[in-house]
Amino acid sequence: MNVFLVTSPFQYICANEARETYKTKNNLLVLIEQNNPIGQKQMSALFNEQDWDTVISFPRNRRTSITPKIIKAINQLCSSNLETLFYSEYFAWRSKLIIRNLPFRKHIFFDDGTMTFFDYYDHIEPKNTFYRPRWLQDFQLRLQGIKPIGKLIFFENTEIFSIFKFPNCVIKYRENTLETLKSNVEHQTTQFTPYDIFIGQGSVDEKGRINIDEYIEMIKSSQKGSDYPVLYIPHRTESTHVSEQVKKLKNITYHQPSYPIEIELSKSRIMPKNIIGLSSTALYTLSKIYPSSSIQLVDQKSAAQGERDKRIQNYLNNYFLSTDN
């Protein structure tokens, strides 16, 4: 049995790509439910039960009580025939607890947006040991018949399946070319409406991230010199106060998607001419789906820019420079 652990709409897209690419059989999807209306709507629009042999879903909260239930459900369904765990969120407590308690022959790590980039360089490349003891949590796990994680060394039979490229990758690597997604995106674009697309950034106005005033100015600047109207597509987790400020902007169309942006543009018959953003994974994925579109990375000048934002911006800058986008 192959088990796919999915906790977000984009992860679902990547899990589906992995299912098709590796041509796996006996596929069990473990779906962690979304806890916000936008995420729920997007997951509902993507999910196709017919693609999976078995589907089990669990709530997102109460990890200490829910994750043991996931482990026991997989054990009950799969018995000793555990082949491959396909999962994201490499260094997450939930993932590591499942790995500690279930003897998969292989692990395949797939994308979770830009977190994949950080997980590889921060944890996989150095082959870090996971150790995050929690006395109370560990006690509760033992009461439920579950082994606490303890010290979990790097699992050598790990493979990465990613849209990102990792030169001299320390483990087996397979590129996610998004072929399944691209085959489902309509390319008969003669009837599509052309727009410049501003991709909303996550975590705006949070500590150590871009503040709302600078963010609004960036969106305003995206209109300058453009031959097309600007369509703003918010991040799935965008806070209400950020949305309210963006909606007040003149000559900006706020577009609330029903799907992840990689699918939304085609479903809404939108043809992206220029794709604008800060450090979003969507800049990368859309450049593959719409190779004729121009990619514009917005340079964040604020000293408040987090180290992670800087790292992914550098990666994207180098990638688009090398591909002449």
mmCIF file of C-alpha atoms in Angstrom:
data_model
loop_
_atom_site.group_PDB
_atom_site.id
_atom_site.type_symbol
_atom_site.label_atom_id
_atom_site.label_comp_id
_atom_site.label_asym_id
_atom_site.label_seq_id
_atom_site.Cartn_x
_atom_site.Cartn_y
_atom_site.Cartn_z
ATOM 1 C CA MET A 1 0.000 0.000 0.000
ATOM 2 C CA ASN A 2 1.186 3.504 -0.877
ATOM 3 C CA VAL A 3 0.101 6.214 1.532
ATOM 4 C CA PHE A 4 -0.231 9.876 0.493
ATOM 5 C CA LEU A 5 -0.425 12.401 3.342
ATOM 6 C CA VAL A 6 -1.943 15.710 2.179
ATOM 7 C CA THR A 7 -2.639 18.827 4.252
ATOM 8 C CA SER A 8 -3.209 21.600 1.657
ATOM 9 C CA PRO A 9 -4.613 22.173 -1.853
ATOM 10 C CA PHE A 10 -1.167 22.626 -3.413
ATOM 11 C CA GLN A 11 0.049 19.464 -1.712
ATOM 12 C CA TYR A 12 -2.925 17.661 -3.247
ATOM 13 C CA ILE A 13 -1.841 18.808 -6.717
ATOM 14 C CA CYS A 14 1.691 17.519 -6.073
ATOM 15 C CA ALA A 15 0.466 14.235 -4.565
ATOM 16 C CA ASN A 16 -1.638 13.671 -7.663
ATOM 17 C CA GLU A 17 1.400 14.376 -9.862
ATOM 18 C CA ALA A 18 3.376 11.838 -7.822
ATOM 19 C CA ARG A 19 0.615 9.234 -8.121
ATOM 20 C CA GLU A 20 0.670 9.599 -11.908
ATOM 21 C CA THR A 21 4.447 9.890 -12.287
ATOM 22 C CA TYR A 22 5.306 6.863 -10.135
ATOM 23 C CA LYS A 23 2.283 4.914 -11.456
ATOM 24 C CA THR A 24 1.533 3.571 -8.004
ATOM 25 C CA LYS A 25 -1.163 1.020 -7.190
ATOM 26 C CA ASN A 26 -3.188 0.527 -4.010
ATOM 27 C CA ASN A 27 -3.152 4.212 -3.097
ATOM 28 C CA LEU A 28 -4.431 5.418 0.259
ATOM 29 C CA LEU A 29 -5.018 9.170 0.590
ATOM 30 C CA VAL A 30 -4.865 10.575 4.110
ATOM 31 C CA LEU A 31 -6.494 13.981 3.824
ATOM 32 C CA ILE A 32 -6.105 16.546 6.599
ATOM 33 C CA GLU A 33 -9.142 18.808 6.460
ATOM 34 C CA GLN A 34 -8.820 22.534 5.817
ATOM 35 C CA ASN A 35 -9.687 24.881 8.669
ATOM 36 C CA ASN A 36 -10.614 27.979 6.650
ATOM 37 C CA PRO A 37 -13.396 28.469 4.073
ATOM 38 C CA ILE A 38 -11.064 29.294 1.162
ATOM 39 C CA GLY A 39 -8.943 26.211 1.753
ATOM 40 C CA GLN A 40 -12.060 24.063 2.078
ATOM 41 C CA LYS A 41 -13.463 25.431 -1.176
ATOM 42 C CA GLN A 42 -10.228 24.872 -3.080
ATOM 43 C CA MET A 43 -9.737 21.340 -1.759
ATOM 44 C CA SER A 44 -13.324 20.442 -2.585
ATOM 45 C CA ALA A 45 -12.846 21.707 -6.145
ATOM 46 C CA LEU A 46 -9.650 19.665 -6.606
ATOM 47 C CA PHE A 47 -10.561 16.417 -4.884
ATOM 48 C CA ASN A 48 -11.557 13.451 -7.038
ATOM 49 C CA GLU A 49 -12.320 10.360 -4.985
ATOM 50 C CA GLN A 50 -12.124 8.147 -8.082
ATOM 51 C CA ASP A 51 -8.357 8.761 -8.296
ATOM 52 C CA TRP A 52 -7.747 6.932 -5.000
ATOM 53 C CA ASP A 53 -8.357 3.368 -3.868
ATOM 54 C CA THR A 54 -9.072 4.476 -0.310
ATOM 55 C CA VAL A 55 -9.557 7.903 1.268
ATOM 56 C CA ILE A 56 -9.600 8.709 4.969
ATOM 57 C CA SER A 57 -9.888 12.245 6.335
ATOM 58 C CA PHE A 58 -9.101 13.773 9.699
ATOM 59 C CA PRO A 59 -9.514 17.198 11.348
ATOM 60 C CA ARG A 60 -6.562 19.560 11.399
ATOM 61 C CA ASN A 61 -6.497 20.379 15.101
ATOM 62 C CA ARG A 62 -5.684 18.264 18.193
ATOM 63 C CA ARG A 63 -2.576 16.685 16.671
ATOM 64 C CA THR A 64 -1.708 14.697 19.787
ATOM 65 C CA SER A 65 -4.992 12.810 19.712
ATOM 66 C CA ILE A 66 -5.638 12.828 15.946
ATOM 67 C CA THR A 67 -2.230 11.651 14.684
ATOM 68 C CA PRO A 68 -2.412 8.371 16.667
ATOM 69 C CA LYS A 69 -5.793 7.772 15.024
ATOM 70 C CA ILE A 70 -4.173 8.280 11.602
ATOM 71 C CA ILE A 71 -1.445 5.777 12.483
ATOM 72 C CA LYS A 72 -3.945 3.189 13.739
ATOM 73 C CA ALA A 73 -6.181 3.668 10.680
ATOM 74 C CA ILE A 74 -3.248 3.115 8.300
ATOM 75 C CA ASN A 75 -2.185 0.048 10.295
ATOM 76 C CA GLN A 76 -5.666 -1.383 10.146
ATOM 77 C CA LEU A 77 -6.012 -0.808 6.396
ATOM 78 C CA CYS A 78 -2.521 -1.778 5.318
ATOM 79 C CA SER A 79 -1.428 -4.307 7.893
ATOM 80 C CA SER A 80 2.235 -5.153 7.159
ATOM 81 C CA ASN A 81 2.110 -4.187 3.470
ATOM 82 C CA LEU A 82 3.442 -0.635 3.721
ATOM 83 C CA GLU A 83 5.321 0.284 0.565
ATOM 84 C CA THR A 84 5.878 4.063 0.169
ATOM 85 C CA LEU A 85 4.940 7.114 2.217
ATOM 86 C CA PHE A 86 4.421 10.170 0.023
ATOM 87 C CA TYR A 87 4.407 13.238 2.211
ATOM 88 C CA SER A 88 5.293 16.883 2.547
ATOM 89 C CA GLU A 89 6.103 19.006 5.624
ATOM 90 C CA TYR A 90 9.350 17.125 6.088
ATOM 91 C CA PHE A 91 10.261 18.372 9.561
ATOM 92 C CA ALA A 92 6.718 18.504 10.968
ATOM 93 C CA TRP A 93 5.851 16.681 14.194
ATOM 94 C CA ARG A 94 2.886 14.894 12.569
ATOM 95 C CA SER A 95 5.029 13.524 9.742
ATOM 96 C CA LYS A 96 7.783 12.346 12.054
ATOM 97 C CA LEU A 97 5.360 10.605 14.421
ATOM 98 C CA ILE A 98 3.854 8.666 11.509
ATOM 99 C CA ILE A 99 7.327 7.720 10.295
ATOM 100 C CA ARG A 100 8.388 6.568 13.781
ATOM 101 C CA ASN A 101 5.389 4.247 14.111
ATOM 102 C CA LEU A 102 4.924 2.881 10.580
ATOM 103 C CA PRO A 103 7.674 0.864 8.798
ATOM 104 C CA PHE A 104 7.482 2.138 5.231
ATOM 105 C CA ARG A 105 10.069 0.722 2.827
ATOM 106 C CA LYS A 106 10.533 4.095 1.143
ATOM 107 C CA HIS A 107 9.714 7.760 1.746
ATOM 108 C CA ILE A 108 9.050 10.164 -1.129
ATOM 109 C CA PHE A 109 9.034 13.810 -0.120
ATOM 110 C CA PHE A 110 7.008 16.129 -2.360
ATOM 111 C CA ASP A 111 6.369 19.864 -2.519
ATOM 112 C CA ASP A 112 4.723 22.135 0.013
ATOM 113 C CA GLY A 113 5.364 25.412 -1.760
ATOM 114 C CA THR A 114 8.561 27.204 -0.847
ATOM 115 C CA MET A 115 8.812 25.163 2.382
ATOM 116 C CA THR A 116 10.259 22.364 0.247
ATOM 117 C CA PHE A 117 13.222 24.580 -0.586
ATOM 118 C CA PHE A 118 13.932 25.272 3.100
ATOM 119 C CA ASP A 119 13.311 21.681 4.200
ATOM 120 C CA TYR A 120 15.851 20.416 1.691
ATOM 121 C CA TYR A 121 18.663 22.825 2.521
ATOM 122 C CA ASP A 122 17.987 23.089 6.260
ATOM 123 C CA HIS A 123 17.239 19.446 7.085
ATOM 124 C CA ILE A 124 17.634 16.966 4.227
ATOM 125 C CA GLU A 125 20.995 18.028 2.804
ATOM 126 C CA PRO A 126 22.684 17.914 6.245
ATOM 127 C CA LYS A 127 20.670 14.733 7.034
ATOM 128 C CA ASN A 128 19.616 16.109 10.397
ATOM 129 C CA THR A 129 18.309 13.985 13.238
ATOM 130 C CA PHE A 130 14.850 15.007 14.421
ATOM 131 C CA TYR A 131 14.637 15.533 18.191
ATOM 132 C CA ARG A 132 11.845 17.554 19.732
ATOM 133 C CA PRO A 133 10.936 16.020 23.104
ATOM 134 C CA ARG A 134 7.644 17.017 24.710
ATOM 135 C CA TRP A 135 7.104 15.353 28.076
ATOM 136 C CA LEU A 136 3.329 15.786 28.220
ATOM 137 C CA GLN A 137 2.735 14.922 24.553
ATOM 138 C CA ASP A 138 4.995 11.877 24.810
ATOM 139 C CA PHE A 139 3.108 10.681 27.890
ATOM 140 C CA GLN A 140 -0.238 11.115 26.109
ATOM 141 C CA LEU A 141 1.066 9.176 23.104
ATOM 142 C CA ARG A 142 2.166 6.241 25.264
ATOM 143 C CA LEU A 143 -1.297 6.118 26.830
ATOM 144 C CA GLN A 144 -2.684 5.694 23.296
ATOM 145 C CA GLY A 145 -0.253 2.906 22.446
ATOM 146 C CA ILE A 146 1.909 5.078 20.211
ATOM 147 C CA LYS A 147 5.702 5.330 20.354
ATOM 148 C CA PRO A 148 6.933 8.903 20.901
ATOM 149 C CA ILE A 149 9.319 10.167 18.248
ATOM 150 C CA GLY A 150 12.400 10.434 20.435
ATOM 151 C CA LYS A 151 15.526 10.830 18.325
ATOM 152 C CA LEU A 152 14.724 9.991 14.727
ATOM 153 C CA ILE A 153 17.747 9.740 12.444
ATOM 154 C CA PHE A 154 17.665 10.489 8.728
ATOM 155 C CA PHE A 155 15.952 7.748 6.712
ATOM 156 C CA GLU A 156 18.358 6.856 3.922
ATOM 157 C CA ASN A 157 15.732 5.417 1.582
ATOM 158 C CA THR A 158 14.241 8.876 1.029
ATOM 159 C CA GLU A 159 13.611 10.366 -2.398
ATOM 160 C CA ILE A 160 12.579 13.899 -3.347
ATOM 161 C CA PHE A 161 9.944 14.679 -5.991
ATOM 162 C CA SER A 162 9.970 18.413 -6.547
ATOM 163 C CA ILE A 163 9.327 21.288 -8.921
ATOM 164 C CA PHE A 164 12.525 22.818 -7.526
ATOM 165 C CA LYS A 165 15.933 21.728 -8.747
ATOM 166 C CA PHE A 166 18.635 20.817 -6.240
ATOM 167 C CA PRO A 167 22.107 20.656 -7.823
ATOM 168 C CA ASN A 168 24.203 17.762 -6.484
ATOM 169 C CA CYS A 169 21.190 16.475 -4.562
ATOM 170 C CA VAL A 170 22.287 14.226 -1.666
ATOM 171 C CA ILE A 171 19.353 11.839 -2.178
ATOM 172 C CA LYS A 172 17.575 10.386 -5.187
ATOM 173 C CA TYR A 173 15.777 13.171 -7.043
ATOM 174 C CA ARG A 174 12.965 13.221 -9.573
ATOM 175 C CA GLU A 175 11.645 16.435 -11.088
ATOM 176 C CA ASN A 176 7.955 17.244 -10.804
ATOM 177 C CA THR A 177 7.239 18.651 -14.261
ATOM 178 C CA LEU A 178 3.531 19.187 -13.482
ATOM 179 C CA GLU A 179 2.591 17.177 -16.568
ATOM 180 C CA THR A 180 -0.766 16.054 -15.167
ATOM 181 C CA LEU A 181 -1.659 19.590 -14.197
ATOM 182 C CA LYS A 182 -0.549 21.024 -17.544
ATOM 183 C CA SER A 183 -2.597 18.445 -19.432
ATOM 184 C CA ASN A 184 -5.703 19.571 -17.533
ATOM 185 C CA VAL A 185 -5.135 23.283 -18.105
ATOM 186 C CA GLU A 186 -6.865 24.558 -21.225
ATOM 187 C CA HIS A 187 -4.568 26.250 -23.714
ATOM 188 C CA GLN A 188 -7.196 27.416 -26.192
ATOM 189 C CA THR A 189 -6.595 30.961 -25.019
ATOM 190 C CA THR A 190 -7.950 32.965 -27.956
ATOM 191 C CA GLN A 191 -11.120 33.691 -25.983
ATOM 192 C CA PHE A 192 -9.288 34.369 -22.722
ATOM 193 C CA THR A 193 -9.053 37.861 -21.227
ATOM 194 C CA PRO A 194 -5.481 39.177 -20.906
ATOM 195 C CA TYR A 195 -4.387 40.473 -17.494
ATOM 196 C CA ASP A 196 -1.315 41.272 -15.513
ATOM 197 C CA ILE A 197 -1.525 38.993 -12.476
ATOM 198 C CA PHE A 198 -0.326 40.090 -9.040
ATOM 199 C CA ILE A 199 0.090 36.997 -6.870
ATOM 200 C CA GLY A 200 -0.801 37.663 -3.245
ATOM 201 C CA GLN A 201 1.873 37.021 -0.636
ATOM 202 C CA GLY A 202 1.300 34.988 2.509
ATOM 203 C CA SER A 203 1.969 36.287 6.059
ATOM 204 C CA VAL A 204 1.709 39.989 5.153
ATOM 205 C CA ASP A 205 1.907 42.267 8.215
ATOM 206 C CA GLU A 206 3.070 39.471 10.479
ATOM 207 C CA LYS A 207 6.165 39.746 12.641
ATOM 208 C CA GLY A 208 9.346 39.699 10.559
ATOM 209 C CA ARG A 209 7.424 39.855 7.267
ATOM 210 C CA ILE A 210 6.490 42.645 4.869
ATOM 211 C CA ASN A 211 4.237 45.297 6.420
ATOM 212 C CA ILE A 212 0.880 46.232 4.953
ATOM 213 C CA ASP A 213 1.901 49.760 3.868
ATOM 214 C CA GLU A 214 4.890 48.573 1.843
ATOM 215 C CA TYR A 215 2.818 45.748 0.396
ATOM 216 C CA ILE A 216 0.080 48.105 -0.800
ATOM 217 C CA GLU A 217 2.662 50.357 -2.439
ATOM 218 C CA MET A 218 4.081 47.370 -4.303
ATOM 219 C CA ILE A 219 0.652 46.492 -5.674
ATOM 220 C CA LYS A 220 0.091 50.107 -6.748
ATOM 221 C CA SER A 221 3.440 50.153 -8.525
ATOM 222 C CA SER A 222 2.519 47.060 -10.508
ATOM 223 C CA GLN A 223 0.058 49.165 -12.524
ATOM 224 C CA LYS A 224 2.711 51.540 -13.831
ATOM 225 C CA GLY A 225 3.595 51.049 -17.466
ATOM 226 C CA SER A 226 1.248 48.121 -17.889
ATOM 227 C CA ASP A 227 -0.743 47.615 -21.089
ATOM 228 C CA TYR A 228 -3.206 45.326 -19.322
ATOM 229 C CA PRO A 229 -5.541 45.588 -16.330
ATOM 230 C CA VAL A 230 -4.117 44.213 -13.073
ATOM 231 C CA LEU A 231 -5.796 41.249 -11.438
ATOM 232 C CA TYR A 232 -4.921 40.573 -7.800
ATOM 233 C CA ILE A 233 -5.246 36.966 -6.623
ATOM 234 C CA PRO A 234 -4.901 36.633 -2.833
ATOM 235 C CA HIS A 235 -2.918 34.013 -0.996
ATOM 236 C CA ARG A 236 -5.103 31.257 0.457
ATOM 237 C CA THR A 237 -4.283 32.384 4.022
ATOM 238 C CA GLU A 238 -4.539 36.142 3.452
ATOM 239 C CA SER A 239 -5.890 37.935 6.529
ATOM 240 C CA THR A 240 -9.083 39.995 6.389
ATOM 241 C CA HIS A 241 -7.410 43.318 7.100
ATOM 242 C CA VAL A 242 -4.991 42.817 4.190
ATOM 243 C CA SER A 243 -7.856 41.919 1.848
ATOM 244 C CA GLU A 244 -9.791 45.006 2.893
ATOM 245 C CA GLN A 245 -6.873 47.301 2.073
ATOM 246 C CA VAL A 246 -6.240 45.711 -1.324
ATOM 247 C CA LYS A 247 -9.914 45.929 -2.287
ATOM 248 C CA LYS A 248 -9.804 49.705 -1.772
ATOM 249 C CA LEU A 249 -7.182 50.167 -4.487
ATOM 250 C CA LYS A 250 -8.302 51.798 -7.708
ATOM 251 C CA ASN A 251 -7.770 50.022 -11.030
ATOM 252 C CA ILE A 252 -7.033 46.714 -9.273
ATOM 253 C CA THR A 253 -9.457 43.831 -9.686
ATOM 254 C CA TYR A 254 -9.581 41.618 -6.597
ATOM 255 C CA HIS A 255 -10.220 38.047 -7.746
ATOM 256 C CA GLN A 256 -11.110 35.449 -5.103
ATOM 257 C CA PRO A 257 -10.174 32.045 -6.556
ATOM 258 C CA SER A 258 -12.087 28.800 -6.257
ATOM 259 C CA TYR A 259 -8.992 26.769 -7.144
ATOM 260 C CA PRO A 260 -5.256 27.051 -6.506
ATOM 261 C CA ILE A 261 -3.921 29.691 -8.882
ATOM 262 C CA GLU A 262 -2.249 27.063 -11.086
ATOM 263 C CA ILE A 263 -5.759 25.931 -12.102
ATOM 264 C CA GLU A 264 -7.791 29.069 -11.410
ATOM 265 C CA LEU A 265 -6.504 31.090 -14.359
ATOM 266 C CA SER A 266 -7.642 28.539 -16.903
ATOM 267 C CA LYS A 267 -10.962 27.886 -15.170
ATOM 268 C CA SER A 268 -11.682 31.637 -15.167
ATOM 269 C CA ARG A 269 -10.501 32.054 -18.772
ATOM 270 C CA ILE A 270 -7.702 34.414 -17.797
ATOM 271 C CA MET A 271 -4.571 34.769 -19.915
ATOM 272 C CA PRO A 272 -1.636 36.016 -17.831
ATOM 273 C CA LYS A 273 0.595 38.429 -19.718
ATOM 274 C CA ASN A 274 2.805 39.528 -16.840
ATOM 275 C CA ILE A 275 2.936 37.561 -13.587
ATOM 276 C CA ILE A 276 4.052 39.656 -10.632
ATOM 277 C CA GLY A 277 4.961 38.621 -7.088
ATOM 278 C CA LEU A 278 7.465 38.598 -4.243
ATOM 279 C CA SER A 279 8.514 35.068 -3.277
ATOM 280 C CA SER A 280 5.563 32.860 -4.109
ATOM 281 C CA THR A 281 5.848 29.310 -5.388
ATOM 282 C CA ALA A 282 3.186 30.253 -7.940
ATOM 283 C CA LEU A 283 5.723 32.404 -9.817
ATOM 284 C CA TYR A 284 7.676 29.226 -10.412
ATOM 285 C CA THR A 285 4.770 26.917 -11.233
ATOM 286 C CA LEU A 286 2.997 29.422 -13.513
ATOM 287 C CA SER A 287 6.208 30.020 -15.455
ATOM 288 C CA LYS A 288 6.113 26.326 -16.390
ATOM 289 C CA ILE A 289 2.406 26.296 -17.253
ATOM 290 C CA TYR A 290 2.480 29.614 -19.169
ATOM 291 C CA PRO A 291 6.010 29.828 -20.637
ATOM 292 C CA SER A 292 5.083 32.793 -22.866
ATOM 293 C CA SER A 293 4.143 34.946 -19.855
ATOM 294 C CA SER A 294 6.627 37.419 -18.435
ATOM 295 C CA ILE A 295 7.652 36.934 -14.793
ATOM 296 C CA GLN A 296 8.295 40.017 -12.677
ATOM 297 C CA LEU A 297 9.836 39.565 -9.244
ATOM 298 C CA VAL A 298 9.157 42.503 -6.939
ATOM 299 C CA ASP A 299 12.254 43.458 -4.968
ATOM 300 C CA GLN A 300 11.394 43.967 -1.325
ATOM 301 C CA LYS A 301 13.533 46.755 0.104
ATOM 302 C CA SER A 302 12.292 46.657 3.683
ATOM 303 C CA ALA A 303 14.741 45.665 6.369
ATOM 304 C CA ALA A 304 11.897 43.670 7.901
ATOM 305 C CA GLN A 305 12.119 41.130 5.104
ATOM 306 C CA GLY A 306 12.656 37.728 6.672
ATOM 307 C CA GLU A 307 15.673 35.584 5.880
ATOM 308 C CA ARG A 308 13.438 32.954 4.319
ATOM 309 C CA ASP A 309 11.898 35.484 1.933
ATOM 310 C CA LYS A 310 15.384 36.611 0.915
ATOM 311 C CA ARG A 311 16.540 33.059 0.293
ATOM 312 C CA ILE A 312 13.620 32.101 -1.907
ATOM 313 C CA GLN A 313 13.805 35.425 -3.772
ATOM 314 C CA ASN A 314 17.466 34.735 -4.534
ATOM 315 C CA TYR A 315 16.566 31.272 -5.799
ATOM 316 C CA LEU A 316 13.789 32.615 -7.999
ATOM 317 C CA ASN A 317 15.981 35.457 -9.295
ATOM 318 C CA ASN A 318 18.691 33.004 -10.298
ATOM 319 C CA TYR A 319 16.164 30.610 -11.834
ATOM 320 C CA PHE A 320 14.415 33.235 -13.973
ATOM 321 C CA LEU A 321 17.752 34.760 -14.976
ATOM 322 C CA SER A 322 19.017 31.367 -16.171
ATOM 323 C CA THR A 323 15.797 30.646 -18.111
ATOM 324 C CA ASP A 324 15.631 34.172 -19.589
ATOM 325 C CA ASN A 325 12.102 34.818 -18.323
#
